[in-house]
Amino acid sequence: MKLLVIIPAFNEEGAIRTVIREVQAAVPGAPVLVIDDCSLDETKAAAREAGAQVLPLPHHLGLGGCVQAGYKLAYELGFDYVARVDGDGQHNPADIPRLLEVLQKKNVQMVIGSRYSEGGGEYSSVPRGLGIMLFRMVLRPILGKAVHDPTSGFVAVNREALKVFSHSFPLEYPEIEALVVLQRKRFQFEEVECIFRDRMAGQSTITPMKSFRYMIHVLLGVLVNILRKRAVS
Amino acid sequence: MERLIQLVNVVSLLLMLVVFLSLRRQRIRPEYSVAWLGACAALFLFSVWPGPALWLQRMLGLPDRPLALMLIVFAVFMAVFYRFTVRISDLKDSNIALAQRVAILEFHIRSLDEKVKNSNGN
């Protein structure tokens, strides 16, 4: 099994070393690729120091562009599986083997590490909880099955999904739209219950205004993805 | 209301001048100036030649010609904005793909560099 662990990172100098070491401990031998989205701090140096390879973007692309760069490289290098872990330490890399196990055994194209699988987990704020509930309602008829944590960025994908994502991946707020992209290919996904942690360092850049923009963008993106012609084969 | 027509007249000429100056200073690429110059020329023509505005006024039952002219102004600039929005979206997509390609190539070059260094070290 050829696995690559990708970590999209923007100004994660404070957490990136620990995240990389945790990944190395969780999946020994798997290469770790940090995609640096033009950080203003020493994220790149810290990642290299911790033993990761770094894909340095020439300018800030945002999360979607950053993750897709990792998917493209992974696809070109012939990896069979890619696990994506955030660089802020919220995802516990110890859960990666469970995600991979489900990915292989259930014959699905993507597995999501879910905070709210089977309705469990606590929402970090009321607006966030409401937003997630709204997305669940919107996605349920589109995907044909329930998704409990559509905003989770803790995912593992196989080579089929990798091929699709390396060609077509939502750019600004990718997680939810990526599910719609997969559905259009008739791909399947599963959720695995995970416990997310607090950020190890730094502060979240999410503000109420950004959350509102996020919701509008995502709903529009989902609509566009549904209406778009099936161009990617 | 005739003043409004004169204003459109002056604004279209001024805009044309600004576009020409920007072209001269190479702040606008020639291919992107065509839409602006075309729009300015169209506005100028419609303001000095009343035919199309009068036709639109009759068609839509508008009370006066300047209002019809403003409608034409609005439609022309909406078309220009739409054209540029499409172009900007295309450029953004190309820019992202290019940035990703540059990053991937830089990654490969670095990997090759490391391999060469390691083989030289051995």
Short mmCIF file of N, CA and C in Angstrom, two decimals, chain B residues 55-115:
data_model
loop_
_atom_site.label_atom_id
_atom_site.label_comp_id
_atom_site.label_asym_id
_atom_site.label_seq_id
_atom_site.Cartn_x
_atom_site.Cartn_y
_atom_site.Cartn_z
N TRP B 55 -36.15 54.43 -30.50
CA TRP B 55 -36.79 53.13 -30.77
C TRP B 55 -37.05 52.37 -29.45
N LEU B 56 -36.02 52.36 -28.59
CA LEU B 56 -36.15 51.68 -27.29
C LEU B 56 -37.22 52.36 -26.43
N GLN B 57 -37.24 53.69 -26.49
CA GLN B 57 -38.23 54.45 -25.72
C GLN B 57 -39.66 54.05 -26.12
N ARG B 58 -39.85 53.94 -27.44
CA ARG B 58 -41.18 53.56 -27.95
C ARG B 58 -41.51 52.11 -27.57
N MET B 59 -40.51 51.24 -27.74
CA MET B 59 -40.71 49.81 -27.48
C MET B 59 -41.12 49.55 -26.04
N LEU B 60 -40.42 50.22 -25.11
CA LEU B 60 -40.66 49.96 -23.69
C LEU B 60 -41.66 50.94 -23.07
N GLY B 61 -42.11 51.87 -23.87
CA GLY B 61 -43.08 52.84 -23.37
C GLY B 61 -42.48 53.76 -22.33
N LEU B 62 -41.22 54.11 -22.50
CA LEU B 62 -40.55 54.97 -21.52
C LEU B 62 -40.96 56.43 -21.72
N PRO B 63 -40.98 57.22 -20.65
CA PRO B 63 -41.46 58.60 -20.78
C PRO B 63 -40.53 59.52 -21.59
N ASP B 64 -39.22 59.27 -21.55
CA ASP B 64 -38.33 60.15 -22.34
C ASP B 64 -37.08 59.44 -22.85
N ARG B 65 -36.41 60.11 -23.78
CA ARG B 65 -35.26 59.51 -24.46
C ARG B 65 -34.06 59.30 -23.52
N PRO B 66 -33.72 60.26 -22.64
CA PRO B 66 -32.56 60.04 -21.75
C PRO B 66 -32.66 58.77 -20.92
N LEU B 67 -33.90 58.46 -20.49
CA LEU B 67 -34.07 57.23 -19.71
C LEU B 67 -33.73 56.01 -20.56
N ALA B 68 -34.16 56.06 -21.81
CA ALA B 68 -33.84 54.96 -22.74
C ALA B 68 -32.33 54.88 -22.94
N LEU B 69 -31.69 56.06 -23.02
CA LEU B 69 -30.23 56.09 -23.20
C LEU B 69 -29.53 55.49 -21.96
N MET B 70 -30.05 55.83 -20.77
CA MET B 70 -29.45 55.27 -19.54
C MET B 70 -29.58 53.75 -19.51
N LEU B 71 -30.70 53.29 -20.03
CA LEU B 71 -30.93 51.84 -20.09
C LEU B 71 -29.88 51.20 -21.02
N ILE B 72 -29.60 51.90 -22.13
CA ILE B 72 -28.58 51.39 -23.05
C ILE B 72 -27.21 51.40 -22.37
N VAL B 73 -26.91 52.52 -21.65
CA VAL B 73 -25.64 52.63 -20.92
C VAL B 73 -25.50 51.44 -19.97
N PHE B 74 -26.57 51.21 -19.21
CA PHE B 74 -26.56 50.12 -18.23
C PHE B 74 -26.30 48.78 -18.92
N ALA B 75 -27.02 48.54 -20.01
CA ALA B 75 -26.88 47.25 -20.72
C ALA B 75 -25.46 47.07 -21.27
N VAL B 76 -24.92 48.16 -21.85
CA VAL B 76 -23.57 48.07 -22.44
C VAL B 76 -22.55 47.75 -21.35
N PHE B 77 -22.64 48.47 -20.20
CA PHE B 77 -21.63 48.22 -19.17
C PHE B 77 -21.84 46.89 -18.45
N MET B 78 -23.08 46.45 -18.37
CA MET B 78 -23.30 45.10 -17.81
C MET B 78 -22.62 44.06 -18.68
N ALA B 79 -22.72 44.26 -20.00
CA ALA B 79 -22.08 43.31 -20.93
C ALA B 79 -20.57 43.33 -20.75
N VAL B 80 -20.02 44.55 -20.58
CA VAL B 80 -18.56 44.66 -20.37
C VAL B 80 -18.16 43.99 -19.05
N PHE B 81 -18.92 44.26 -17.98
CA PHE B 81 -18.61 43.65 -16.68
C PHE B 81 -18.68 42.13 -16.76
N TYR B 82 -19.70 41.63 -17.43
CA TYR B 82 -19.85 40.18 -17.54
C TYR B 82 -18.66 39.58 -18.27
N ARG B 83 -18.29 40.24 -19.37
CA ARG B 83 -17.15 39.76 -20.17
C ARG B 83 -15.89 39.67 -19.32
N PHE B 84 -15.68 40.73 -18.52
CA PHE B 84 -14.46 40.73 -17.69
C PHE B 84 -14.55 39.76 -16.52
N THR B 85 -15.75 39.53 -16.02
CA THR B 85 -15.90 38.55 -14.93
C THR B 85 -15.53 37.16 -15.43
N VAL B 86 -15.99 36.86 -16.64
CA VAL B 86 -15.66 35.56 -17.24
C VAL B 86 -14.14 35.45 -17.41
N ARG B 87 -13.56 36.54 -17.90
CA ARG B 87 -12.10 36.55 -18.16
C ARG B 87 -11.32 36.40 -16.85
N ILE B 88 -11.75 37.13 -15.82
CA ILE B 88 -11.06 37.06 -14.52
C ILE B 88 -11.16 35.64 -13.96
N SER B 89 -12.35 35.04 -14.10
CA SER B 89 -12.53 33.67 -13.59
C SER B 89 -11.59 32.71 -14.31
N ASP B 90 -11.50 32.85 -15.64
CA ASP B 90 -10.58 32.01 -16.42
C ASP B 90 -9.14 32.21 -15.95
N LEU B 91 -8.79 33.48 -15.77
CA LEU B 91 -7.41 33.79 -15.36
C LEU B 91 -7.11 33.23 -13.98
N LYS B 92 -8.10 33.30 -13.08
CA LYS B 92 -7.88 32.77 -11.74
C LYS B 92 -7.63 31.27 -11.79
N ASP B 93 -8.45 30.57 -12.59
CA ASP B 93 -8.26 29.12 -12.73
C ASP B 93 -6.87 28.81 -13.30
N SER B 94 -6.49 29.57 -14.34
CA SER B 94 -5.18 29.33 -14.97
C SER B 94 -4.06 29.63 -13.97
N ASN B 95 -4.27 30.70 -13.22
CA ASN B 95 -3.25 31.11 -12.25
C ASN B 95 -3.05 30.04 -11.17
N ILE B 96 -4.15 29.48 -10.70
CA ILE B 96 -4.05 28.43 -9.67
C ILE B 96 -3.34 27.20 -10.23
N ALA B 97 -3.76 26.81 -11.45
CA ALA B 97 -3.14 25.63 -12.07
C ALA B 97 -1.64 25.87 -12.28
N LEU B 98 -1.31 27.08 -12.68
CA LEU B 98 0.10 27.42 -12.93
C LEU B 98 0.90 27.41 -11.62
N ALA B 99 0.32 28.00 -10.58
CA ALA B 99 1.01 28.04 -9.28
C ALA B 99 1.24 26.62 -8.76
N GLN B 100 0.22 25.75 -8.94
CA GLN B 100 0.37 24.37 -8.49
C GLN B 100 1.47 23.67 -9.29
N ARG B 101 1.49 23.94 -10.62
CA ARG B 101 2.51 23.30 -11.47
C ARG B 101 3.91 23.77 -11.07
N VAL B 102 4.04 25.07 -10.82
CA VAL B 102 5.35 25.61 -10.40
C VAL B 102 5.80 24.93 -9.11
N ALA B 103 4.86 24.81 -8.16
CA ALA B 103 5.21 24.19 -6.87
C ALA B 103 5.64 22.74 -7.08
N ILE B 104 4.91 22.00 -7.93
CA ILE B 104 5.24 20.59 -8.17
C ILE B 104 6.60 20.47 -8.85
N LEU B 105 6.85 21.34 -9.83
CA LEU B 105 8.16 21.30 -10.51
C LEU B 105 9.29 21.64 -9.54
N GLU B 106 9.05 22.63 -8.68
CA GLU B 106 10.07 23.00 -7.69
C GLU B 106 10.35 21.81 -6.76
N PHE B 107 9.27 21.10 -6.43
CA PHE B 107 9.40 19.92 -5.58
C PHE B 107 10.28 18.87 -6.26
N HIS B 108 10.00 18.63 -7.57
CA HIS B 108 10.79 17.64 -8.32
C HIS B 108 12.25 18.08 -8.42
N ILE B 109 12.47 19.36 -8.67
CA ILE B 109 13.85 19.85 -8.81
C ILE B 109 14.60 19.66 -7.48
N ARG B 110 13.93 19.98 -6.40
CA ARG B 110 14.57 19.82 -5.09
C ARG B 110 14.90 18.35 -4.81
N SER B 111 13.93 17.47 -5.19
CA SER B 111 14.16 16.03 -4.99
C SER B 111 15.37 15.57 -5.80
N LEU B 112 15.43 16.04 -7.06
CA LEU B 112 16.56 15.65 -7.92
C LEU B 112 17.88 16.18 -7.36
N ASP B 113 17.84 17.43 -6.89
CA ASP B 113 19.03 18.05 -6.28
C ASP B 113 19.55 17.20 -5.13
N GLU B 114 18.58 16.77 -4.29
CA GLU B 114 18.96 15.97 -3.12
C GLU B 114 19.58 14.64 -3.56
N LYS B 115 18.97 14.04 -4.61
CA LYS B 115 19.50 12.75 -5.11
C LYS B 115 20.92 12.94 -5.62
#
